[in-house]
Tab-separated table of C-alpha atoms and ligand atoms in Angstrom:
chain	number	residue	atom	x	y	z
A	1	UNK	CA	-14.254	54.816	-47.548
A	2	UNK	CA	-15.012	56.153	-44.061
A	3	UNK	CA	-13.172	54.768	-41.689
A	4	UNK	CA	-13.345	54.681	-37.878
A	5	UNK	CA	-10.004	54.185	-35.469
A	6	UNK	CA	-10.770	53.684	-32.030
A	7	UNK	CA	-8.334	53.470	-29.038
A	8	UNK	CA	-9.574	53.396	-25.150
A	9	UNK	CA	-6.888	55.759	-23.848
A	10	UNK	CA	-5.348	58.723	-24.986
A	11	UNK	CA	-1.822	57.501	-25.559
A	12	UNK	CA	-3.564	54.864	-28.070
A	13	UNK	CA	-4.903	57.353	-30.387
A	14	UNK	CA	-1.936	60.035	-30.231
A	15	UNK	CA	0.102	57.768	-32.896
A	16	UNK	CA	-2.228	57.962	-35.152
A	17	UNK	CA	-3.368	61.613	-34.869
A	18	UNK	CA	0.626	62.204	-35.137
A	19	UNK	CA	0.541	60.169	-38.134
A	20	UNK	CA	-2.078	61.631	-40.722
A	21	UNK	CA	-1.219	65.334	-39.448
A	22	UNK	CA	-3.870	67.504	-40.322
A	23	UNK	CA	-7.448	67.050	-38.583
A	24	UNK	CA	-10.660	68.827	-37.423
A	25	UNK	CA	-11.986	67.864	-34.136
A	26	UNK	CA	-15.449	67.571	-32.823
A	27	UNK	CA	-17.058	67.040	-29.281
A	28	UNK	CA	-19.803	64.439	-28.980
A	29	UNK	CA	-21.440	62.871	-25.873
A	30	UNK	CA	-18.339	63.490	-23.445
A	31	UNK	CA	-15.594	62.367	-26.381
A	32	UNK	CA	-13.770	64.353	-29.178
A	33	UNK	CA	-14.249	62.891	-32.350
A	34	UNK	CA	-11.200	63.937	-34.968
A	35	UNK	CA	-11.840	63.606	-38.652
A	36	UNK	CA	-8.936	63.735	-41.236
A	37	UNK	CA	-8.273	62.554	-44.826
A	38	UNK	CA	-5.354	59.893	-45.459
A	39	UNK	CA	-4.805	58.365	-48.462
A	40	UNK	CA	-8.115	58.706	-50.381
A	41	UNK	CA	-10.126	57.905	-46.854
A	42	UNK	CA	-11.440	59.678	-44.680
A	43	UNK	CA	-11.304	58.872	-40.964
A	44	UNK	CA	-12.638	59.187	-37.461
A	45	UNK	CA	-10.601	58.709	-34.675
A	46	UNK	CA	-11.605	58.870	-31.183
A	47	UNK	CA	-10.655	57.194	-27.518
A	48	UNK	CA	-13.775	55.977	-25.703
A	49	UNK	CA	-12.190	55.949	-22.107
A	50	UNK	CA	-11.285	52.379	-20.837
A	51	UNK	CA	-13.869	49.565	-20.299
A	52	UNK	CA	-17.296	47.959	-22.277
A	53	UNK	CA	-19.484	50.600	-21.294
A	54	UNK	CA	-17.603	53.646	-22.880
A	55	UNK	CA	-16.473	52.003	-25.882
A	56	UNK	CA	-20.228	50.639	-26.477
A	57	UNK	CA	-20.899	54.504	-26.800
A	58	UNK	CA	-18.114	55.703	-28.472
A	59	UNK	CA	-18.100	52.539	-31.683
A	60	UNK	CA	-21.993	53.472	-31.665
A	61	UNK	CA	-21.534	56.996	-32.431
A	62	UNK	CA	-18.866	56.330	-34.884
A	63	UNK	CA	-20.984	54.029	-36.740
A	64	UNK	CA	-23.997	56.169	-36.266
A	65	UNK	CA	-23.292	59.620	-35.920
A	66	UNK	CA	-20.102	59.793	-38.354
A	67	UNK	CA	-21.295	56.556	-40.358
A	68	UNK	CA	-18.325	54.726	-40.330
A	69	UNK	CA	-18.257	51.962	-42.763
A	70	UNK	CA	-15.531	49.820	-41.061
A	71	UNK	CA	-13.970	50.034	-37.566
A	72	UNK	CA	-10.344	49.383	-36.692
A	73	UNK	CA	-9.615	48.989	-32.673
A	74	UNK	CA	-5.727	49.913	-31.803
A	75	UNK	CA	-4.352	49.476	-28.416
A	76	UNK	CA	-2.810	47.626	-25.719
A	77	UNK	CA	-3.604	43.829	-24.496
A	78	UNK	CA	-2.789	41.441	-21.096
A	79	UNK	CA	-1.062	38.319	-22.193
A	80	UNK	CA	-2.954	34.749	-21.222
A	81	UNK	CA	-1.245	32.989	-23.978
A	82	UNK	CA	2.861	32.512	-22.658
A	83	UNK	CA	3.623	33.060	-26.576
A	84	UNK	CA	2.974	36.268	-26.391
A	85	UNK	CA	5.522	38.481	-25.046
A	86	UNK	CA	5.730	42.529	-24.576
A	87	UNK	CA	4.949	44.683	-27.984
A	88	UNK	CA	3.664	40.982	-29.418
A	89	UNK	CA	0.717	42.184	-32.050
A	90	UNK	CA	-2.235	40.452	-31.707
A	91	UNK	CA	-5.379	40.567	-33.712
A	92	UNK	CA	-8.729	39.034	-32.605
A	93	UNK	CA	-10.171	36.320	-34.616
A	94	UNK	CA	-13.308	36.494	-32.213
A	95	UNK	CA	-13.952	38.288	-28.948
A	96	UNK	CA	-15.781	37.400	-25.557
A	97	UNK	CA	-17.125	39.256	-22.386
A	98	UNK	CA	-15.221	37.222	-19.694
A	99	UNK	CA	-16.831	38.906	-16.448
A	100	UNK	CA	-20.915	38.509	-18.174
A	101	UNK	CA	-22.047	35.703	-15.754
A	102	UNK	CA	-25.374	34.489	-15.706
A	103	UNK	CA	-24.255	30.854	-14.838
A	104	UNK	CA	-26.794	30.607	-11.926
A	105	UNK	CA	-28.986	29.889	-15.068
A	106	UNK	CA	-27.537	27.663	-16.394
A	107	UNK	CA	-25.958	29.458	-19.237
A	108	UNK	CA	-22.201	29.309	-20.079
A	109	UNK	CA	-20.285	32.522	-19.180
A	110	UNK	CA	-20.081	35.169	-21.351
A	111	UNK	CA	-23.216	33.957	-22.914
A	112	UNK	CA	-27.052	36.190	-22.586
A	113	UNK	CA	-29.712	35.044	-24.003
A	114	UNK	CA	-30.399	36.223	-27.549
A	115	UNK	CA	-26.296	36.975	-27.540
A	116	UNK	CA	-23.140	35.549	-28.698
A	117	UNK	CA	-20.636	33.843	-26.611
A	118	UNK	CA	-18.138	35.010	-29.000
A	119	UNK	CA	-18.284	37.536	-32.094
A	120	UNK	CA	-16.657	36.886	-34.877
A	121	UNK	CA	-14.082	39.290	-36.372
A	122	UNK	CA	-14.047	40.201	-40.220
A	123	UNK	CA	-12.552	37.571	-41.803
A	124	UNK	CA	-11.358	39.965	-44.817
A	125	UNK	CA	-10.028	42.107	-42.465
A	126	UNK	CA	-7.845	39.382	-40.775
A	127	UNK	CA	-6.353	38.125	-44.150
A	128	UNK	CA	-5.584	41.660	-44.928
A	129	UNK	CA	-4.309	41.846	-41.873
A	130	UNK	CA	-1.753	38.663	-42.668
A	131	UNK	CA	-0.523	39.945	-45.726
A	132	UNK	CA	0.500	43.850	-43.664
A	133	UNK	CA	2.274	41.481	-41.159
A	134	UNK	CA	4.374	39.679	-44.430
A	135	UNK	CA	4.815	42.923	-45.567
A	136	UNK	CA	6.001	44.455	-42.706
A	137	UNK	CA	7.927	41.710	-41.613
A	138	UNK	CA	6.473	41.804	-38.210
A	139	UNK	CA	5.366	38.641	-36.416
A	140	UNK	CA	1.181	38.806	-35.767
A	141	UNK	CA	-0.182	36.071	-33.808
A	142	UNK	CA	-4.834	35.512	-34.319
A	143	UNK	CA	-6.017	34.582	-31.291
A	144	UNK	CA	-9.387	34.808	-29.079
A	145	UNK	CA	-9.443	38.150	-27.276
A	146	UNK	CA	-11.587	38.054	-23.767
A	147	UNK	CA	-13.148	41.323	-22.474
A	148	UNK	CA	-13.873	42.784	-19.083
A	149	UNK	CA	-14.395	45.553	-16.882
A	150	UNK	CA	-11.631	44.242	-15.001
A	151	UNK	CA	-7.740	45.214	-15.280
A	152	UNK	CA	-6.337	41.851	-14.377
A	153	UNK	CA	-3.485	41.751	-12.304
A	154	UNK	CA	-3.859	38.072	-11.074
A	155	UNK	CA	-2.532	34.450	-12.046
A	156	UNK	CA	-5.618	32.603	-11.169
A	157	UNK	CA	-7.704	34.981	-12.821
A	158	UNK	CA	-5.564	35.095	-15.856
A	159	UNK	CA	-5.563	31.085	-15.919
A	160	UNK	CA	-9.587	30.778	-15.357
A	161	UNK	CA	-9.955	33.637	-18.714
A	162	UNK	CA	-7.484	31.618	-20.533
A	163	UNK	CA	-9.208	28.461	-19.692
A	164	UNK	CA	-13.150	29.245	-20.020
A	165	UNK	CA	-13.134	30.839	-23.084
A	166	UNK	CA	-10.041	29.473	-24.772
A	167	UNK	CA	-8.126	33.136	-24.716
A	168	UNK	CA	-5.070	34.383	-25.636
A	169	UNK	CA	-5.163	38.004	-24.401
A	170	UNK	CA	-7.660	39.962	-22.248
A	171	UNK	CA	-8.960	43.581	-22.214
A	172	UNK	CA	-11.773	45.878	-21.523
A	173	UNK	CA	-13.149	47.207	-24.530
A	174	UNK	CA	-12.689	44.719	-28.079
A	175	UNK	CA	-15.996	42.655	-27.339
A	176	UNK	CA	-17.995	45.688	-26.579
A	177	UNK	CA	-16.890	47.066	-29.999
A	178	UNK	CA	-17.476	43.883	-31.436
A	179	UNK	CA	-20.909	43.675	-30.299
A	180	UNK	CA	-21.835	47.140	-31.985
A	181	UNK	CA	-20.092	46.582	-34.984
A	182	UNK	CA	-22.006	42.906	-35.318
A	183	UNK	CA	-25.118	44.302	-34.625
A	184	UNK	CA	-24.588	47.186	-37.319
A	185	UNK	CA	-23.590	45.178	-39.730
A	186	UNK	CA	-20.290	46.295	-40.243
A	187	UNK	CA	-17.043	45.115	-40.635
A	188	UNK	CA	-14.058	45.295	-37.560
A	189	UNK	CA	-10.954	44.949	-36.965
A	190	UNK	CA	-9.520	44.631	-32.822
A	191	UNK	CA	-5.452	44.777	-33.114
A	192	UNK	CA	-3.283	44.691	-29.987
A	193	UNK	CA	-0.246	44.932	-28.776
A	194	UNK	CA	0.605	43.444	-25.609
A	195	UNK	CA	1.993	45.639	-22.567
A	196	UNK	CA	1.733	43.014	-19.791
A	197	UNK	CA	1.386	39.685	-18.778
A	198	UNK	CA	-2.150	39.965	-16.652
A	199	UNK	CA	0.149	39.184	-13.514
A	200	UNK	CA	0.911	40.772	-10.397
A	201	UNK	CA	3.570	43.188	-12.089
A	202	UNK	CA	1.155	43.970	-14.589
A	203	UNK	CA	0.343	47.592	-13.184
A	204	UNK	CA	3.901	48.249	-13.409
A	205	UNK	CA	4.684	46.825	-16.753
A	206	UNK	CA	1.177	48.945	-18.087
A	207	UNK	CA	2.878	51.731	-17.209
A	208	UNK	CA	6.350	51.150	-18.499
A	209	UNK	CA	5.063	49.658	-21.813
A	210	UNK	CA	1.519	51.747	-22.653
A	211	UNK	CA	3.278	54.144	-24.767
A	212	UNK	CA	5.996	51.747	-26.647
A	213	UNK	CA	2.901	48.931	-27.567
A	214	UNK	CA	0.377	51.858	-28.456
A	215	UNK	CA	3.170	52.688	-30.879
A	216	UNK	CA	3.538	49.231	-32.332
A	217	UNK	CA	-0.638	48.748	-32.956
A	218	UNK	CA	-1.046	51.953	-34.107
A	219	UNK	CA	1.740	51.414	-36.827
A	220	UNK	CA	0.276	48.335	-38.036
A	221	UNK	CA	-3.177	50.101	-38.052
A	222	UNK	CA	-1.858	52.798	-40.573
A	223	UNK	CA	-0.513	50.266	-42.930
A	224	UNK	CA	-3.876	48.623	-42.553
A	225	UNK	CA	-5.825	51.582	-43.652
A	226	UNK	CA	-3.048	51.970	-46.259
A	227	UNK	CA	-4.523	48.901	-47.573
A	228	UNK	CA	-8.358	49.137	-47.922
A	229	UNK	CA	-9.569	49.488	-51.220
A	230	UNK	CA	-6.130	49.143	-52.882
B	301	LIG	N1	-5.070	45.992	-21.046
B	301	LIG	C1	-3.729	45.851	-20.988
B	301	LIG	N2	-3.376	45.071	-19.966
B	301	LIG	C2	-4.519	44.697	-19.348
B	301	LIG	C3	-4.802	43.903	-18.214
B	301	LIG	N3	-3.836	43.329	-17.516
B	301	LIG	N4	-6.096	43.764	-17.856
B	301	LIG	C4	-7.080	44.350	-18.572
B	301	LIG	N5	-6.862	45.111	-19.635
B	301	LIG	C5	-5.586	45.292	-20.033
């Protein structure tokens, strides 16, 4: 099966480049694309750069360009729900654009008309997911997973995500994904680990945990693709 794995930085995609070793590499559109074999699959892996916009071009051109049949997100996550603490894994049973406001309209945030308020993840996927997390012993919490062109660094703002939409952990690129992949047709997958709390330390705790919680998705995202068709 092809496979796509898509981070938004760098340091998301560098465990899993480490992990399946050999790969070509192409450029496409401003991103390198790197295709490898692992375990009877073949993959594409690429960053997008951070936020909706990017990763709404780089999901499209994996589904498109390098027809990708599913699409597994790895990276790193803001907490909203207190449960989740630093390298916490979670996995998105449907996603949200918290900063799409047309509510001068009438409409409820994150809503356009002819849209979704929130897209649905794979359910397959999730189950799979569940049964990776038994294996690996690892705790994985499914939760709602808000998206925005915002790094939130901010209480109140955290609090207003977590309230509107119901969210346990915020970002800036799983809903964009989401939206291609739902609009394709195919089936996805947004895993993350969680390097802050969305607070007013959270630049500092991005930095001091990118690397460590990039590790822990990224692991989790192998054994997933281990899975598939086995
Ligand atoms: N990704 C990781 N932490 C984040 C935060 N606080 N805001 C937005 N995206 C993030």
């Amino acid at each position: 099966m092809k496979i796509a794995i898509m981070g938004a930085m760098p340091e998301e995609i560098a465990p899993l480049l480490e992990r399946v070793g050999e790969y070509t590499s192409s450029e496409y559109a401003g991103n390198t694309y790197y295709e490898a074999s692992y375990k009877g699959h073949s993959l594409v892996i690429a960053y997008s750069k951070i936020g909706k916009v990017f990763s709404t071009l780089t999901a499209s051109t994996m589904l498109q360009k390098f027809g990708a049949e599913v699409l597994l997100f790895s990276g790193v996550a803001g907490a909203i729900n207190p449960e989740l603490k630093i390298g916490d894994l979670i996995a998105a049973t449907k996603l949200c654009q918290h900063d799409l406001d047309i509510t001068a309209f009438g409409h409820p945030y994150g809503y356009v008309p002819e849209g979704k308020q929130f897209i649905e993840a794979d359910a397959a996927l999730i189950s799979m997911a569940k049964e990776v997390a038994s294996e690996m012993g690892v705790k994985l919490m499914e939760g709602i997973i808000a998206t925005g062109d915002q790094f939130v660094a901010d209480p109140v703002r955290n609090r207003w995500i977590g309230e509107t939409f119901n969210a346990d952990a915020l970002e800036m690129e799983g809903a964009s994904v989401a939206c291609v992949c739902d609009a394709m047709g195919v089936p996805f997958f947004i895993l993350r680990s969680i390097s802050d709390a969305a607070d007013m330390d959270a630049s500092f705790s991005f930095d001091a945990f990118l690397i460590s919680s990039a590790q822990e998705s990224a692991n989790f995202i192998i054994k997933m693709v281990e899975k598939i068709g086995h």
